């Protein structure tokens, strides 16, 4: 054949250099993408002719072990398109400002010749303030100089501090792990300033509250390679191809290794393609399916078969054998709290006896106080915080009795409520009577309560399911059909295969779960339903087993050292960290549009379960459960100053005086009057995130109340008269924020609506560190080229802002000044033992005792002239206070000394400090001071844990003693970090990371009330909400949820449940605006509709549609597909208003918004509790989350398209 | 025997995640420039679907590929002769709308818009005309069953299914999708080469890569019509046609092609095959029913000493033969019979092979409208899988369902075997039947498992040495070539029309 040519005429092939020339390049540099995808992929960035031209994945992740697939290559379609941004027309090249503001500023500066006075003149003149606020987002941006930008920002900060106090200055930046130094730059700046960091993981609704509920842990999950060890994988609410793109191969490869995979998804999602079975559970109803699965597991594998592995696991690692008191109320018994050890004579004097609990010895049938509960954790005498079967008083060994079924002294009937069909069934538990100081009380075990809850009769009297086909009895396979649309037979096969696999493999069953579940109002219950099916099968804390929740790159591996730097703990003893969901709910005035939560939250009726969420928040704040900033209706600086004037001689006396003012209500909390001017947040820094669009639940309310610009919400303020504690203003303020500053490399919605946009270096232009929970490596971002045009790294930007504030402070805030800081009762500290019951000091139910019945106080001295110096120096606190996280604290004073000798230093006021001036220096300090990357510290940390637990653990650290990583090492190759007590997976000897293996194998307790995995949540608010035991609650109905009160379906419009799952062509909003992704998708983010709904609406594929409700409107095109079920529509998270968004016809020809234009946040009140073991606040760890999936919209065809 | 070596590829569709990382890896390096914007040398399609360009598989419309002509074959559409007759009119060429009109956005408006009463937004504009445009089609328009009424339902591979059967594929119980990544097949019998009036297209002797000489191309675009896979594209800026170069500059330096390197689903394999070039014509002309079998017969066993010796005598470098002996492609295609060519009926003898996907079990809707998805055993049978075998057969085996079924049985046998090894809950008779029915021994199952599951990058891509020094030597002294490398001017090809 003539076309197979030999090289007879090489000259004619010279042209082949054409393509060779293109491939030639000058260098490649390792970096990654600081984006919230949880990928954490190592990339080589190619530079040619001084320009970044493309990127390819690095292939050199160390191999974990040869029996599992390797990690290479990691990186997806989005990551590989990043280089587009660098030189694109959407790149922010220079500092930009809203022209109207610049004109006002320059005019006032001319007049006053002082930046702070100029700013004051604008802010105190409502007309001028409105002038620039109302044009936010509407063009008129102007380039200006860095110098002027820094001057205006410094002036706004100083003015705000002087007038209101520093807790009116806020910063939002998400998910530090993705570029931890860039996050730390802003947070360090804010914490030194006295400002506030807003949380993100809970606001994004990525935090699964069930994880702290059950494990006392924010989230701790298997690295993706561990999926390969699973022999049964259930995927729910997670679309692995879309969201776990670099990891999904492990699932595919596990299948070829004999693993069965079942996918639950209402649509035929992309991952369904891999499933052996696809189960289209009705949207949000997965909990019902799992409740039925658990019913079968309990009946067949626990009760009938008594699977030894399952039974033993439950005894040892769960609260199953713990005693719960049964309380009589109006002649009926109800499960109450765990019986406290100090209620019995034997244990009445034990330390922390309110926080230690009881088992029954299976042999003697006497009560025993097991070690390892939260009380033991914080005892003065250490060494009893472990899960050995030993009595905490006398160390005697015992075997706990799991159930009283064969040892009952009686039977007590309980009413079990099933909220779906509203069934109240009388069921029995076997009881025994325990002698307490106030007489005999009936108790049962958690295990027995579980049997009753799930309807396993065990020949006890009562109303139990007649069979699996019994539709009218809660949690049977037939019962779940009503909610899921899935046949009972399907449940039965699944449950038997699930438990059967777990039994044979000792727990190698994995649930991969994600936002598709976590964003529902009752997500905690759906999660608990699935987690219980894991725990009951012994599938938690084993390789190849467990709950693999991947929503948000929350795992910042070297948390111990990083948090020290990031929150300036090396200088300041108290931080201001704000739970964002309650903050936005209150401050963006979304509470005003919300009514009584009992309208949409199914609960038993009692004093806790009715009212307005805002009131619950106010109670939560003053009780020390949740933080809230701004703190008070006057400046904290003034409060201290006045206290000193009134005679306070020291910090304690200042606190005392302030406490009295609070008690007398002379000083009030901002949370109780958020619409008063004194309560407004004033300055907002946004960096590394899209705070005004992709994460802005209730985006239009942000535009309305924060920014004061136009918006498309028409919602009715139904909150009036519904709150008792939060004050109602007839007219809600518009434009609370004085200044919004956005650091960005691209013109996204947040940048477009900000007042000042600072050009940020992109991920190929700076040094940083990255870690994720998808794998167990830490790796760097590096500068392939210097920051382009006038951009600067985040580290450099906040450093320069600190510098200009320090300069300006010389005139305006020249002296040290005291600031009183409030802080909530916190997790992983003795605060966990604060409140055994809910008592409100403000109602006179108890004394107001800071740190006990209310929040804590701290006094911090601020010296604004030293802001910059402190920013660039590692502070002296490390010489005498420990650092750490998750309750692991250790001294690093020797490392600090070493840094002073071997690390660049900075000198000021005659003293020398390790330098943090450059980002690379900060990176090295993070690596030197962490137990994950410095082997000496790893060993030290395990020694500390040995003291706390009385267990042998030091061997875990020894394997890594020699490790000492530097930034340069990571640039050479990603490194696997050390097994450390900071985390719960054991990775030594080539094991893949699986959470809680440390707890299960080494008997280190879970950080919960009982120290075990919790089936039972005995806090009185959980009892009140009927969530003490795992249960099912129906999704809020659209008519009561209230997104469609004023929006009327006119013409061909239809109500649909709108889902906003993570999409294929963006990571949130990033990448979504790139030409690459827009070309490979549909040029925009469409609204996916089922064929049936589209037909009913007269909509054809690619027609323009409006998606709208009271909260706002999104204009887009339809994507009509048979894979979408009727009744729902999908707008993948997250579009932007910045591209191809026409003007809405249903909202008066105003520019449409994005997917958050139709959301408004509701918070689940029982997640607001605090001061109680794992229910104690920690930043991004605990609190209500920003749920949004129960949202309903109208969809209609858009006849007229105007740009 | 005229033994040649060919770089060849396997795509394991069961593992493909449809992410398109491959597409962008390629685009970034090769086609991110004026005139090439609309080209996707590597693209990924959702099946069922109509793909890129729209309905490319429909040769009644595009007249690509060869057709059997008695005992011979002839180009269906754009032969040199036919082409010359139609110098100014090539009726079967896809139009830009069949691909898509490339676009961008007026991003600058976000920065430059003056203060107004509403927010600016960046509108789409054509990259060809610069005018505002409506986005109506793209290179991946029907991704993930987008727009099923207009696209998936018009998939030409449904041709042998009744309308009723086709319709059920869009219902809950049977709905499914999978992904089909596509690059140039670097065929043994390439239509593009045969159709080029300028002789600008050639297949490299040393590795079988098919290239369009950018100096010689005169923009006849006969290759665009002739290629039944529509993988030759016309660059409207340079006036030259271009196509996938299999990243020869990367291969020449021992690196996997960019699309393969970036394959994060780890579905791709590359290696060298030896084949008998004397038999190409005969194989390409055989009966459709034996096309797949005959194509496989062309591929020679590099471990056979006779073949190895003959290859050496045909001028194939010893190192290339060694590489062929380690080729993962040989294992998939010949040893195990797991990988099949795409649309062999086009008779181009494509050298890119696909392992067809396993798909979820079908379900049924019960009496009360409940969705029931249960299987008798732990894993679904091949017959229970959602996509009809006929559909897969129309893609990969000229409609022969038995061949496709056999591959799927093997894949499932490997899973059942591994389940048995790792969990032990497979009944003996079930395991026995799975192995015997598919003809896979447990040893082979282990080997397949290893190359599918725990395979490393280096085992997926076995790249032969390219011996560039020998090529250079023909032009100039190699020591001089070393000093000269890279000097010279990068000059883009002159416009061809």
Short mmCIF file of N, CA, C and O in Angstrom, two decimals, chain A residues 495-570:
data_model
loop_
_atom_site.label_atom_id
_atom_site.label_comp_id
_atom_site.label_asym_id
_atom_site.label_seq_id
_atom_site.Cartn_x
_atom_site.Cartn_y
_atom_site.Cartn_z
N UNK A 495 -29.91 -5.11 51.44
CA UNK A 495 -29.55 -5.23 52.86
C UNK A 495 -28.83 -6.55 53.13
O UNK A 495 -27.85 -6.60 53.86
N UNK A 496 -29.31 -7.61 52.51
CA UNK A 496 -28.69 -8.92 52.75
C UNK A 496 -27.29 -8.99 52.14
O UNK A 496 -26.37 -9.54 52.74
N UNK A 497 -27.13 -8.42 50.96
CA UNK A 497 -25.80 -8.43 50.36
C UNK A 497 -24.84 -7.55 51.16
O UNK A 497 -23.67 -7.87 51.35
N UNK A 498 -25.36 -6.44 51.59
CA UNK A 498 -24.57 -5.47 52.37
C UNK A 498 -24.04 -6.12 53.64
O UNK A 498 -22.83 -6.17 53.89
N UNK A 499 -24.96 -6.61 54.44
CA UNK A 499 -24.56 -7.18 55.72
C UNK A 499 -23.77 -8.48 55.50
O UNK A 499 -22.83 -8.78 56.24
N UNK A 500 -24.16 -9.22 54.49
CA UNK A 500 -23.45 -10.47 54.19
C UNK A 500 -22.00 -10.21 53.83
O UNK A 500 -21.08 -10.91 54.29
N UNK A 501 -21.78 -9.19 53.02
CA UNK A 501 -20.41 -8.84 52.65
C UNK A 501 -19.64 -8.39 53.88
O UNK A 501 -18.49 -8.79 54.10
N UNK A 502 -20.27 -7.56 54.70
CA UNK A 502 -19.59 -7.04 55.90
C UNK A 502 -19.24 -8.18 56.84
O UNK A 502 -18.17 -8.19 57.45
N UNK A 503 -20.13 -9.14 56.95
CA UNK A 503 -19.90 -10.25 57.86
C UNK A 503 -18.68 -11.07 57.41
O UNK A 503 -17.81 -11.42 58.20
N UNK A 504 -18.61 -11.31 56.09
CA UNK A 504 -17.50 -12.12 55.57
C UNK A 504 -16.17 -11.38 55.59
O UNK A 504 -15.12 -11.99 55.72
N UNK A 505 -16.23 -10.07 55.37
CA UNK A 505 -14.98 -9.32 55.19
C UNK A 505 -14.62 -8.49 56.42
O UNK A 505 -13.69 -7.72 56.38
N UNK A 506 -15.37 -8.64 57.48
CA UNK A 506 -15.19 -7.82 58.68
C UNK A 506 -15.27 -6.33 58.34
O UNK A 506 -14.34 -5.57 58.58
N UNK A 507 -16.37 -6.00 57.70
CA UNK A 507 -16.73 -4.58 57.56
C UNK A 507 -16.28 -3.87 56.30
O UNK A 507 -16.26 -2.64 56.28
N UNK A 508 -15.97 -4.59 55.25
CA UNK A 508 -15.49 -3.88 54.05
C UNK A 508 -16.65 -3.38 53.18
O UNK A 508 -16.79 -3.75 52.01
N UNK A 509 -17.49 -2.58 53.78
CA UNK A 509 -18.59 -1.93 53.07
C UNK A 509 -18.42 -0.42 53.21
O UNK A 509 -18.22 0.07 54.32
N UNK A 510 -18.53 0.26 52.10
CA UNK A 510 -18.29 1.70 52.10
C UNK A 510 -19.50 2.44 51.53
O UNK A 510 -20.06 2.01 50.52
N UNK A 511 -19.85 3.52 52.20
CA UNK A 511 -20.83 4.44 51.62
C UNK A 511 -20.06 5.67 51.14
O UNK A 511 -19.38 6.33 51.93
N UNK A 512 -20.13 5.93 49.86
CA UNK A 512 -19.55 7.18 49.34
C UNK A 512 -20.71 8.15 49.20
O UNK A 512 -21.69 7.87 48.50
N UNK A 513 -20.60 9.25 49.89
CA UNK A 513 -21.76 10.12 50.05
C UNK A 513 -21.36 11.57 49.81
O UNK A 513 -20.20 11.93 49.99
N UNK A 514 -22.30 12.38 49.39
CA UNK A 514 -21.92 13.75 49.09
C UNK A 514 -23.07 14.73 49.21
O UNK A 514 -24.09 14.47 49.85
N UNK A 515 -22.86 15.84 48.52
CA UNK A 515 -23.75 16.98 48.65
C UNK A 515 -25.19 16.65 48.28
O UNK A 515 -26.12 17.28 48.78
N UNK A 516 -25.37 15.67 47.42
CA UNK A 516 -26.72 15.29 47.01
C UNK A 516 -27.56 14.83 48.19
O UNK A 516 -28.79 14.80 48.13
N UNK A 517 -26.91 14.46 49.26
CA UNK A 517 -27.61 14.12 50.51
C UNK A 517 -27.44 15.25 51.52
O UNK A 517 -28.37 15.64 52.21
N UNK A 518 -26.23 15.79 51.56
CA UNK A 518 -25.90 16.70 52.65
C UNK A 518 -26.60 18.05 52.57
O UNK A 518 -26.54 18.82 53.52
N UNK A 519 -27.21 18.36 51.44
CA UNK A 519 -27.82 19.68 51.31
C UNK A 519 -29.30 19.71 51.64
O UNK A 519 -29.94 20.73 51.49
N UNK A 520 -29.85 18.59 52.08
CA UNK A 520 -31.27 18.60 52.46
C UNK A 520 -31.42 19.10 53.89
O UNK A 520 -30.53 18.96 54.72
N UNK A 521 -32.56 19.65 54.16
CA UNK A 521 -32.84 20.18 55.49
C UNK A 521 -32.58 19.14 56.58
O UNK A 521 -31.99 19.43 57.60
N UNK A 522 -33.02 17.91 56.34
CA UNK A 522 -32.83 16.87 57.36
C UNK A 522 -31.64 15.98 57.05
O UNK A 522 -31.66 14.78 57.30
N UNK A 523 -30.60 16.59 56.48
CA UNK A 523 -29.45 15.78 56.08
C UNK A 523 -28.84 14.99 57.23
O UNK A 523 -28.34 13.89 57.04
N UNK A 524 -28.89 15.55 58.44
CA UNK A 524 -28.25 14.82 59.54
C UNK A 524 -28.94 13.48 59.77
O UNK A 524 -28.30 12.48 60.09
N UNK A 525 -30.24 13.45 59.54
CA UNK A 525 -30.97 12.20 59.76
C UNK A 525 -30.71 11.20 58.64
O UNK A 525 -30.60 10.00 58.87
N UNK A 526 -30.60 11.70 57.42
CA UNK A 526 -30.32 10.78 56.30
C UNK A 526 -28.93 10.17 56.50
O UNK A 526 -28.73 8.97 56.33
N UNK A 527 -28.00 11.01 56.89
CA UNK A 527 -26.65 10.50 57.15
C UNK A 527 -26.65 9.48 58.27
O UNK A 527 -26.02 8.44 58.19
N UNK A 528 -27.34 9.82 59.34
CA UNK A 528 -27.36 8.88 60.47
C UNK A 528 -27.94 7.54 60.05
O UNK A 528 -27.47 6.49 60.48
N UNK A 529 -28.97 7.60 59.22
CA UNK A 529 -29.60 6.35 58.77
C UNK A 529 -28.59 5.46 58.06
O UNK A 529 -28.52 4.26 58.28
N UNK A 530 -27.78 6.07 57.21
CA UNK A 530 -26.79 5.29 56.47
C UNK A 530 -25.63 4.87 57.38
O UNK A 530 -25.15 3.74 57.32
N UNK A 531 -25.19 5.80 58.22
CA UNK A 531 -24.04 5.50 59.09
C UNK A 531 -24.37 4.35 60.03
O UNK A 531 -23.54 3.49 60.30
N UNK A 532 -25.61 4.32 60.51
CA UNK A 532 -25.97 3.24 61.41
C UNK A 532 -25.90 1.88 60.74
O UNK A 532 -25.54 0.89 61.36
N UNK A 533 -26.23 1.85 59.46
CA UNK A 533 -26.12 0.59 58.73
C UNK A 533 -24.65 0.18 58.59
O UNK A 533 -24.34 -1.00 58.43
N UNK A 534 -23.78 1.14 58.64
CA UNK A 534 -22.35 0.82 58.63
C UNK A 534 -21.89 0.34 60.00
O UNK A 534 -21.24 -0.70 60.13
N UNK A 535 -22.25 1.10 61.02
CA UNK A 535 -21.76 0.78 62.36
C UNK A 535 -22.29 -0.58 62.81
O UNK A 535 -21.56 -1.40 63.35
N UNK A 536 -23.57 -0.82 62.55
CA UNK A 536 -24.16 -2.09 62.99
C UNK A 536 -23.52 -3.28 62.28
O UNK A 536 -23.64 -4.41 62.73
N UNK A 537 -22.85 -3.03 61.17
CA UNK A 537 -22.16 -4.10 60.46
C UNK A 537 -20.64 -4.03 60.68
O UNK A 537 -19.87 -4.61 59.92
N UNK A 538 -20.23 -3.27 61.67
CA UNK A 538 -18.80 -3.22 61.99
C UNK A 538 -17.96 -2.68 60.86
O UNK A 538 -16.84 -3.11 60.64
N UNK A 539 -18.51 -1.72 60.12
CA UNK A 539 -17.82 -1.25 58.93
C UNK A 539 -17.19 0.14 59.10
O UNK A 539 -16.84 0.75 58.11
N UNK A 540 -17.05 0.58 60.33
CA UNK A 540 -16.38 1.88 60.54
C UNK A 540 -15.06 1.61 61.25
O UNK A 540 -15.01 0.83 62.20
N UNK A 541 -14.01 2.27 60.77
CA UNK A 541 -12.70 2.07 61.39
C UNK A 541 -11.97 0.86 60.85
O UNK A 541 -11.11 0.30 61.52
N UNK A 542 -12.34 0.43 59.66
CA UNK A 542 -11.61 -0.66 58.99
C UNK A 542 -11.24 -0.18 57.58
O UNK A 542 -11.93 0.65 57.00
N UNK A 543 -10.17 -0.72 57.06
CA UNK A 543 -9.83 -0.39 55.67
C UNK A 543 -10.89 -0.97 54.75
O UNK A 543 -11.30 -2.12 54.92
N UNK A 544 -11.34 -0.15 53.81
CA UNK A 544 -12.38 -0.60 52.89
C UNK A 544 -13.78 -0.43 53.45
O UNK A 544 -14.75 -0.86 52.83
N UNK A 545 -13.88 0.20 54.61
CA UNK A 545 -15.21 0.40 55.18
C UNK A 545 -15.40 1.83 55.62
O UNK A 545 -14.45 2.61 55.70
N UNK A 546 -16.65 2.19 55.87
CA UNK A 546 -16.91 3.48 56.48
C UNK A 546 -17.69 4.43 55.61
O UNK A 546 -18.12 4.10 54.50
N UNK A 547 -17.88 5.60 56.16
CA UNK A 547 -18.62 6.64 55.48
C UNK A 547 -17.62 7.58 54.81
O UNK A 547 -16.89 8.29 55.48
N UNK A 548 -17.62 7.55 53.51
CA UNK A 548 -16.69 8.38 52.76
C UNK A 548 -17.45 9.59 52.25
O UNK A 548 -18.09 9.53 51.20
N UNK A 549 -17.39 10.64 53.03
CA UNK A 549 -18.12 11.87 52.70
C UNK A 549 -17.15 12.85 52.06
O UNK A 549 -16.15 13.21 52.67
N UNK A 550 -17.42 13.21 50.83
CA UNK A 550 -16.51 14.14 50.18
C UNK A 550 -17.28 15.36 49.71
O UNK A 550 -17.84 15.35 48.63
N UNK A 551 -17.32 16.36 50.52
CA UNK A 551 -17.94 17.60 50.12
C UNK A 551 -17.09 18.71 50.71
O UNK A 551 -17.20 19.04 51.87
N UNK A 552 -16.23 19.26 49.91
CA UNK A 552 -15.37 20.32 50.43
C UNK A 552 -14.03 19.76 50.86
O UNK A 552 -13.95 18.72 51.51
N UNK A 553 -13.00 20.49 50.46
CA UNK A 553 -11.64 20.03 50.75
C UNK A 553 -11.26 20.48 52.14
O UNK A 553 -10.41 21.34 52.32
N UNK A 554 -11.93 19.88 53.15
CA UNK A 554 -11.77 20.42 54.49
C UNK A 554 -10.54 19.89 55.21
O UNK A 554 -10.16 20.41 56.23
N UNK A 555 -9.91 18.86 54.70
CA UNK A 555 -8.81 18.26 55.46
C UNK A 555 -7.51 19.02 55.26
O UNK A 555 -6.77 18.79 54.30
N UNK A 556 -7.28 19.92 56.17
CA UNK A 556 -6.01 20.61 56.17
C UNK A 556 -5.11 19.77 57.06
O UNK A 556 -5.23 19.79 58.28
N UNK A 557 -4.27 18.98 56.42
CA UNK A 557 -3.55 17.94 57.17
C UNK A 557 -2.72 18.50 58.32
O UNK A 557 -2.91 18.09 59.46
N UNK A 558 -1.81 19.47 58.08
CA UNK A 558 -1.00 19.95 59.20
C UNK A 558 -1.74 21.01 60.02
O UNK A 558 -1.26 22.13 60.23
N UNK A 559 -2.93 20.65 60.48
CA UNK A 559 -3.82 21.58 61.16
C UNK A 559 -3.17 22.19 62.41
O UNK A 559 -3.40 23.35 62.73
N UNK A 560 -2.33 21.40 63.08
CA UNK A 560 -1.75 21.89 64.33
C UNK A 560 -0.88 23.14 64.13
O UNK A 560 -1.10 24.17 64.76
N UNK A 561 0.06 23.02 63.20
CA UNK A 561 0.97 24.16 63.00
C UNK A 561 0.28 25.27 62.21
O UNK A 561 0.41 26.45 62.51
N UNK A 562 -0.49 24.85 61.22
CA UNK A 562 -1.12 25.84 60.36
C UNK A 562 -2.07 26.74 61.15
O UNK A 562 -2.07 27.97 60.99
N UNK A 563 -2.89 26.15 62.03
CA UNK A 563 -3.87 26.98 62.74
C UNK A 563 -3.17 27.97 63.67
O UNK A 563 -3.70 29.04 63.96
N UNK A 564 -1.98 27.62 64.11
CA UNK A 564 -1.22 28.54 64.94
C UNK A 564 -0.89 29.81 64.16
O UNK A 564 -1.12 30.93 64.62
N UNK A 565 -0.40 29.59 62.94
CA UNK A 565 -0.05 30.72 62.09
C UNK A 565 -1.30 31.45 61.61
O UNK A 565 -1.38 32.68 61.63
N UNK A 566 -2.26 30.66 61.17
CA UNK A 566 -3.40 31.23 60.47
C UNK A 566 -4.24 32.10 61.41
O UNK A 566 -4.83 33.08 60.96
N UNK A 567 -4.33 31.72 62.68
CA UNK A 567 -5.15 32.51 63.58
C UNK A 567 -4.30 33.32 64.56
O UNK A 567 -4.76 33.73 65.62
N UNK A 568 -3.04 33.52 64.14
CA UNK A 568 -2.11 34.38 64.88
C UNK A 568 -2.03 34.01 66.36
O UNK A 568 -1.86 34.86 67.22
N UNK A 569 -2.16 32.71 66.63
CA UNK A 569 -2.08 32.27 68.03
C UNK A 569 -0.68 32.46 68.59
O UNK A 569 -0.49 32.38 69.80
N UNK A 570 0.28 32.66 67.70
CA UNK A 570 1.64 32.92 68.17
C UNK A 570 1.73 34.30 68.83
O UNK A 570 2.69 34.60 69.51
#
